[in-house]
Amino acid sequence: QVQLVESGGGLVQPGGSQRLSCTASGSIYTITVMGWYRQAPGKQRELVASITSGGSANYADSAKGRFTISRDSAKNTVYLQMNSLKPEDTAVYYCNARGILSIHNAWGPGTLVTVSS
């Protein structure tokens, strides 16, 4: 029943920065993990970064050193600060929220990030 709303996608030049936001609402369960996934054209969906309620963050190797995930647990909001963007970062970015049970797993509709000059 949880709904996710994403924002921040768009066109950015290589080397530039972009900040994505995702807010969960209507949740009947406690969200324990929020994260960002992405799917590039012709590629499989992959984890970019995730963060737990306790603040533990996990990053894909491609994101380490460039991306930073943060969370406002009280508002069930997660952010993804993306720096030094590369053309290969171009993808649809999906917000994800999970609870304790496996059935508590929600996805946002996705937001397109295009890195191009």
CSV table of N, CA and C in Angstrom, one decimal:
chain,number,residue,atom,x,y,z
A,1,GLN,N,0.8,-1.2,0.0
A,1,GLN,CA,0.0,0.0,0.0
A,1,GLN,C,0.9,1.3,0.0
A,2,VAL,N,2.1,1.1,0.2
A,2,VAL,CA,3.0,2.3,0.2
A,2,VAL,C,3.2,2.8,-1.2
A,3,GLN,N,3.3,4.1,-1.3
A,3,GLN,CA,3.5,4.7,-2.6
A,3,GLN,C,4.8,5.5,-2.5
A,4,LEU,N,5.5,5.5,-3.6
A,4,LEU,CA,6.8,6.2,-3.7
A,4,LEU,C,6.7,7.2,-4.8
A,5,VAL,N,7.2,8.4,-4.5
A,5,VAL,CA,7.2,9.5,-5.4
A,5,VAL,C,8.7,9.9,-5.6
A,6,GLU,N,9.1,9.9,-6.8
A,6,GLU,CA,10.5,10.3,-7.1
A,6,GLU,C,10.6,11.6,-7.8
A,7,SER,N,11.7,12.3,-7.7
A,7,SER,CA,11.9,13.5,-8.4
A,7,SER,C,13.4,13.8,-8.5
A,8,GLY,N,13.8,14.6,-9.4
A,8,GLY,CA,15.2,15.0,-9.6
A,8,GLY,C,15.8,14.5,-10.9
A,9,GLY,N,15.1,13.7,-11.7
A,9,GLY,CA,15.7,13.3,-12.9
A,9,GLY,C,15.7,14.4,-14.0
A,10,GLY,N,16.5,14.1,-15.0
A,10,GLY,CA,16.6,15.1,-16.1
A,10,GLY,C,17.9,14.9,-16.8
A,11,LEU,N,18.2,15.9,-17.6
A,11,LEU,CA,19.4,16.0,-18.4
A,11,LEU,C,20.5,16.7,-17.7
A,12,VAL,N,21.7,16.1,-17.7
A,12,VAL,CA,22.9,16.7,-17.0
A,12,VAL,C,24.1,16.4,-17.9
A,13,GLN,N,25.0,17.3,-17.9
A,13,GLN,CA,26.3,17.2,-18.6
A,13,GLN,C,27.2,16.2,-18.0
A,14,PRO,N,28.1,15.5,-18.7
A,14,PRO,CA,29.1,14.7,-18.1
A,14,PRO,C,29.9,15.5,-17.1
A,15,GLY,N,30.2,15.0,-16.0
A,15,GLY,CA,31.0,15.7,-14.9
A,15,GLY,C,30.1,16.5,-14.0
A,16,GLY,N,28.8,16.6,-14.4
A,16,GLY,CA,27.9,17.4,-13.6
A,16,GLY,C,27.3,16.6,-12.4
A,17,SER,N,26.4,17.2,-11.7
A,17,SER,CA,25.8,16.6,-10.5
A,17,SER,C,24.3,16.6,-10.6
A,18,GLN,N,23.7,15.7,-9.9
A,18,GLN,CA,22.2,15.6,-9.9
A,18,GLN,C,21.8,15.0,-8.6
A,19,ARG,N,20.7,15.4,-8.1
A,19,ARG,CA,20.2,15.0,-6.8
A,19,ARG,C,18.8,14.4,-6.9
A,20,LEU,N,18.6,13.1,-6.6
A,20,LEU,CA,17.3,12.5,-6.7
A,20,LEU,C,16.7,12.4,-5.3
A,21,SER,N,15.4,12.5,-5.3
A,21,SER,CA,14.7,12.4,-4.0
A,21,SER,C,13.5,11.4,-4.2
A,22,CYS,N,13.2,10.7,-3.1
A,22,CYS,CA,12.1,9.7,-3.1
A,22,CYS,C,11.4,9.8,-1.7
A,23,THR,N,10.1,9.9,-1.7
A,23,THR,CA,9.4,10.0,-0.5
A,23,THR,C,8.3,8.9,-0.5
A,24,ALA,N,8.2,8.1,0.6
A,24,ALA,CA,7.2,7.1,0.7
A,24,ALA,C,6.1,7.6,1.6
A,25,SER,N,4.9,7.2,1.1
A,25,SER,CA,3.7,7.6,1.9
A,25,SER,C,2.7,6.5,1.9
A,26,GLY,N,1.7,6.6,2.8
A,26,GLY,CA,0.7,5.6,2.8
A,26,GLY,C,1.2,4.2,3.3
A,27,SER,N,2.3,4.2,4.0
A,27,SER,CA,2.8,2.9,4.5
A,27,SER,C,2.1,2.4,5.7
A,28,ILE,N,1.8,1.1,5.7
A,28,ILE,CA,1.2,0.5,6.9
A,28,ILE,C,2.3,-0.3,7.7
A,29,TYR,N,3.5,-0.4,7.1
A,29,TYR,CA,4.6,-1.1,7.8
A,29,TYR,C,5.8,-0.2,8.0
A,30,THR,N,6.7,-0.5,8.8
A,30,THR,CA,7.9,0.2,9.1
A,30,THR,C,8.9,-0.1,8.0
A,31,ILE,N,9.3,1.0,7.3
A,31,ILE,CA,10.3,0.8,6.2
A,31,ILE,C,11.7,0.7,6.9
A,32,THR,N,12.3,-0.4,6.6
A,32,THR,CA,13.7,-0.6,7.2
A,32,THR,C,14.8,-0.3,6.2
A,33,VAL,N,14.6,-0.5,4.9
A,33,VAL,CA,15.6,-0.2,3.9
A,33,VAL,C,15.0,0.6,2.8
A,34,MET,N,15.7,1.6,2.4
A,34,MET,CA,15.4,2.3,1.1
A,34,MET,C,16.6,2.3,0.2
A,35,GLY,N,16.4,2.3,-1.0
A,35,GLY,CA,17.5,2.3,-2.0
A,35,GLY,C,17.1,2.8,-3.3
A,36,TRP,N,18.2,2.9,-4.1
A,36,TRP,CA,18.1,3.3,-5.5
A,36,TRP,C,18.6,2.2,-6.4
A,37,TYR,N,17.8,1.9,-7.4
A,37,TYR,CA,18.3,0.9,-8.5
A,37,TYR,C,18.2,1.7,-9.8
A,38,ARG,N,18.9,1.2,-10.8
A,38,ARG,CA,18.8,1.8,-12.1
A,38,ARG,C,18.8,0.7,-13.2
A,39,GLN,N,18.3,1.1,-14.3
A,39,GLN,CA,18.2,0.2,-15.4
A,39,GLN,C,18.6,1.0,-16.7
A,40,ALA,N,19.7,0.7,-17.3
A,40,ALA,CA,20.1,1.4,-18.5
A,40,ALA,C,19.5,0.6,-19.7
A,41,PRO,N,19.4,1.3,-20.8
A,41,PRO,CA,18.9,0.6,-22.0
A,41,PRO,C,19.6,-0.6,-22.4
A,42,GLY,N,18.9,-1.7,-22.5
A,42,GLY,CA,19.5,-3.0,-22.9
A,42,GLY,C,20.2,-3.7,-21.7
A,43,LYS,N,20.1,-3.2,-20.5
A,43,LYS,CA,20.8,-3.7,-19.4
A,43,LYS,C,19.8,-4.2,-18.3
A,44,GLN,N,20.3,-5.0,-17.4
A,44,GLN,CA,19.4,-5.5,-16.3
A,44,GLN,C,19.4,-4.4,-15.2
A,45,ARG,N,18.4,-4.4,-14.4
A,45,ARG,CA,18.3,-3.5,-13.3
A,45,ARG,C,19.3,-3.9,-12.2
A,46,GLU,N,20.0,-2.9,-11.7
A,46,GLU,CA,21.0,-3.1,-10.7
A,46,GLU,C,20.9,-2.2,-9.5
A,47,LEU,N,21.4,-2.6,-8.4
A,47,LEU,CA,21.4,-1.8,-7.2
A,47,LEU,C,22.5,-0.7,-7.4
A,48,VAL,N,22.1,0.5,-7.0
A,48,VAL,CA,23.1,1.6,-7.0
A,48,VAL,C,23.5,1.9,-5.6
A,49,ALA,N,22.6,2.1,-4.7
A,49,ALA,CA,22.9,2.3,-3.3
A,49,ALA,C,21.7,2.1,-2.5
A,50,SER,N,21.9,1.7,-1.2
A,50,SER,CA,20.8,1.5,-0.3
A,50,SER,C,21.2,1.9,1.1
A,51,ILE,N,20.3,2.2,2.0
A,51,ILE,CA,20.6,2.6,3.3
A,51,ILE,C,19.5,2.1,4.3
A,52,THR,N,19.9,1.7,5.4
A,52,THR,CA,19.0,1.1,6.4
A,52,THR,C,18.6,2.2,7.4
A,53,SER,N,17.6,1.8,8.2
A,53,SER,CA,17.1,2.8,9.2
A,53,SER,C,18.2,3.2,10.1
A,54,GLY,N,19.2,2.4,10.4
A,54,GLY,CA,20.3,2.7,11.2
A,54,GLY,C,21.4,3.5,10.6
A,55,GLY,N,21.2,3.8,9.3
A,55,GLY,CA,22.2,4.6,8.6
A,55,GLY,C,23.3,3.9,7.9
A,56,SER,N,23.2,2.6,7.9
A,56,SER,CA,24.3,1.8,7.1
A,56,SER,C,24.0,1.9,5.6
A,57,ALA,N,25.0,2.3,4.9
A,57,ALA,CA,24.9,2.5,3.5
A,57,ALA,C,25.7,1.4,2.7
A,58,ASN,N,25.1,1.1,1.6
A,58,ASN,CA,25.8,0.1,0.7
A,58,ASN,C,25.8,0.7,-0.7
A,59,TYR,N,26.9,0.6,-1.4
A,59,TYR,CA,27.0,1.2,-2.8
A,59,TYR,C,27.5,0.1,-3.8
A,60,ALA,N,27.1,0.3,-5.0
A,60,ALA,CA,27.6,-0.5,-6.1
A,60,ALA,C,29.0,0.0,-6.3
A,61,ASP,N,29.9,-0.8,-6.9
A,61,ASP,CA,31.3,-0.4,-7.1
A,61,ASP,C,31.3,0.8,-8.1
A,62,SER,N,30.4,0.9,-9.0
A,62,SER,CA,30.3,2.0,-10.0
A,62,SER,C,29.9,3.3,-9.3
A,63,ALA,N,29.3,3.2,-8.2
A,63,ALA,CA,28.8,4.4,-7.5
A,63,ALA,C,29.7,4.9,-6.4
A,64,LYS,N,30.6,4.1,-5.9
A,64,LYS,CA,31.5,4.4,-4.8
A,64,LYS,C,32.4,5.6,-5.1
A,65,GLY,N,32.4,6.5,-4.3
A,65,GLY,CA,33.3,7.7,-4.5
A,65,GLY,C,32.6,8.8,-5.2
A,66,ARG,N,31.5,8.5,-5.9
A,66,ARG,CA,30.8,9.5,-6.7
A,66,ARG,C,29.4,9.8,-6.2
A,67,PHE,N,28.7,8.8,-5.7
A,67,PHE,CA,27.3,8.9,-5.2
A,67,PHE,C,27.3,8.9,-3.7
A,68,THR,N,26.3,9.6,-3.1
A,68,THR,CA,26.1,9.5,-1.7
A,68,THR,C,24.6,9.4,-1.4
A,69,ILE,N,24.2,8.4,-0.7
A,69,ILE,CA,22.8,8.1,-0.3
A,69,ILE,C,22.6,8.6,1.1
A,70,SER,N,21.5,9.2,1.3
A,70,SER,CA,21.1,9.7,2.7
A,70,SER,C,19.6,9.5,2.9
A,71,ARG,N,19.2,9.6,4.1
A,71,ARG,CA,17.8,9.2,4.4
A,71,ARG,C,17.3,10.0,5.6
A,72,ASP,N,16.1,10.5,5.5
A,72,ASP,CA,15.4,11.1,6.6
A,72,ASP,C,14.3,10.0,7.0
A,73,SER,N,14.6,9.2,8.0
A,73,SER,CA,13.8,8.1,8.4
A,73,SER,C,12.4,8.6,8.8
A,74,ALA,N,12.4,9.7,9.5
A,74,ALA,CA,11.1,10.2,10.1
A,74,ALA,C,10.1,10.5,8.9
A,75,LYS,N,10.7,10.9,7.8
A,75,LYS,CA,9.8,11.3,6.7
A,75,LYS,C,9.8,10.2,5.6
A,76,ASN,N,10.5,9.1,5.9
A,76,ASN,CA,10.6,8.0,4.9
A,76,ASN,C,11.1,8.5,3.5
A,77,THR,N,12.1,9.4,3.6
A,77,THR,CA,12.6,10.0,2.4
A,77,THR,C,14.0,9.6,2.2
A,78,VAL,N,14.4,9.3,1.0
A,78,VAL,CA,15.8,8.9,0.6
A,78,VAL,C,16.3,9.8,-0.5
A,79,TYR,N,17.5,10.2,-0.4
A,79,TYR,CA,18.2,11.0,-1.4
A,79,TYR,C,19.4,10.3,-2.0
A,80,LEU,N,19.6,10.7,-3.3
A,80,LEU,CA,20.8,10.2,-3.9
A,80,LEU,C,21.5,11.4,-4.6
A,81,GLN,N,22.7,11.8,-4.0
A,81,GLN,CA,23.5,12.8,-4.6
A,81,GLN,C,24.5,12.2,-5.5
A,82,MET,N,24.4,12.6,-6.8
A,82,MET,CA,25.3,12.0,-7.8
A,82,MET,C,26.2,13.1,-8.3
A,83,ASN,N,27.5,12.8,-8.2
A,83,ASN,CA,28.5,13.7,-8.7
A,83,ASN,C,29.4,13.0,-9.7
A,84,SER,N,30.1,13.9,-10.5
A,84,SER,CA,31.0,13.4,-11.5
A,84,SER,C,30.3,12.4,-12.4
A,85,LEU,N,29.1,12.8,-12.9
A,85,LEU,CA,28.3,11.8,-13.7
A,85,LEU,C,29.0,11.5,-15.0
A,86,LYS,N,28.8,10.3,-15.4
A,86,LYS,CA,29.3,9.8,-16.7
A,86,LYS,C,28.2,9.4,-17.6
A,87,PRO,N,28.4,9.3,-18.9
A,87,PRO,CA,27.4,8.9,-19.8
A,87,PRO,C,26.8,7.5,-19.5
A,88,GLU,N,27.7,6.6,-18.9
A,88,GLU,CA,27.2,5.3,-18.6
A,88,GLU,C,26.3,5.3,-17.4
A,89,ASP,N,26.1,6.4,-16.7
A,89,ASP,CA,25.2,6.6,-15.6
A,89,ASP,C,23.8,6.8,-16.1
A,90,THR,N,23.6,7.0,-17.4
A,90,THR,CA,22.3,7.2,-18.0
A,90,THR,C,21.5,6.0,-17.8
A,91,ALA,N,20.3,6.2,-17.2
A,91,ALA,CA,19.4,5.1,-16.9
A,91,ALA,C,18.1,5.6,-16.3
A,92,VAL,N,17.2,4.7,-16.2
A,92,VAL,CA,16.0,5.0,-15.4
A,92,VAL,C,16.3,4.6,-13.9
A,93,TYR,N,16.2,5.5,-13.0
A,93,TYR,CA,16.5,5.3,-11.6
A,93,TYR,C,15.2,5.0,-10.9
A,94,TYR,N,15.2,3.9,-10.1
A,94,TYR,CA,14.0,3.5,-9.4
A,94,TYR,C,14.2,3.5,-7.9
A,95,CYS,N,13.3,4.1,-7.2
A,95,CYS,CA,13.3,4.1,-5.7
A,95,CYS,C,12.7,2.8,-5.2
A,96,ASN,N,13.2,2.3,-4.1
A,96,ASN,CA,12.7,1.1,-3.5
A,96,ASN,C,12.6,1.2,-2.0
A,97,ALA,N,11.6,0.6,-1.5
A,97,ALA,CA,11.4,0.7,0.0
A,97,ALA,C,11.0,-0.7,0.4
A,98,ARG,N,11.6,-1.2,1.5
A,98,ARG,CA,11.3,-2.5,2.0
A,98,ARG,C,11.1,-2.5,3.5
A,99,GLY,N,10.3,-3.5,3.9
A,99,GLY,CA,10.0,-3.6,5.4
A,99,GLY,C,10.6,-4.9,5.9
A,100,ILE,N,10.2,-5.3,7.0
A,100,ILE,CA,10.8,-6.6,7.6
A,100,ILE,C,10.3,-7.8,6.8
A,101,LEU,N,9.1,-7.8,6.4
A,101,LEU,CA,8.6,-9.0,5.6
A,101,LEU,C,8.9,-8.8,4.1
A,102,SER,N,9.1,-9.9,3.4
A,102,SER,CA,9.4,-9.8,2.0
A,102,SER,C,8.2,-9.3,1.2
A,103,ILE,N,7.0,-9.4,1.7
A,103,ILE,CA,5.9,-8.9,0.9
A,103,ILE,C,5.8,-7.3,1.0
A,104,HIS,N,6.6,-6.8,1.9
A,104,HIS,CA,6.6,-5.3,2.0
A,104,HIS,C,7.8,-4.8,1.2
A,105,ASN,N,7.5,-4.6,-0.1
A,105,ASN,CA,8.5,-4.3,-1.1
A,105,ASN,C,7.8,-3.4,-2.1
A,106,ALA,N,8.2,-2.1,-2.1
A,106,ALA,CA,7.5,-1.2,-3.1
A,106,ALA,C,8.5,-0.5,-4.0
A,107,TRP,N,8.1,-0.2,-5.2
A,107,TRP,CA,8.9,0.4,-6.2
A,107,TRP,C,8.3,1.7,-6.7
A,108,GLY,N,9.1,2.7,-7.0
A,108,GLY,CA,8.6,3.9,-7.6
A,108,GLY,C,8.5,3.7,-9.1
A,109,PRO,N,7.9,4.6,-9.8
A,109,PRO,CA,7.7,4.5,-11.2
A,109,PRO,C,9.0,4.7,-12.0
A,110,GLY,N,10.0,5.2,-11.4
A,110,GLY,CA,11.2,5.5,-12.1
A,110,GLY,C,11.3,6.9,-12.6
A,111,THR,N,12.6,7.4,-12.6
A,111,THR,CA,12.8,8.7,-13.2
A,111,THR,C,14.1,8.6,-14.0
A,112,LEU,N,14.0,9.2,-15.2
A,112,LEU,CA,15.1,9.1,-16.2
A,112,LEU,C,16.2,10.1,-15.9
A,113,VAL,N,17.4,9.7,-15.8
A,113,VAL,CA,18.6,10.5,-15.7
A,113,VAL,C,19.4,10.3,-17.0
A,114,THR,N,19.6,11.4,-17.8
A,114,THR,CA,20.4,11.3,-19.0
A,114,THR,C,21.6,12.2,-18.9
A,115,VAL,N,22.8,11.5,-19.0
A,115,VAL,CA,24.0,12.2,-18.9
A,115,VAL,C,24.6,12.3,-20.3
A,116,SER,N,24.6,13.5,-20.9
A,116,SER,CA,25.0,13.7,-22.2
A,116,SER,C,25.3,15.2,-22.5
A,117,SER,N,26.2,15.5,-23.4
A,117,SER,CA,26.6,16.8,-23.7
A,117,SER,C,25.8,17.3,-24.9
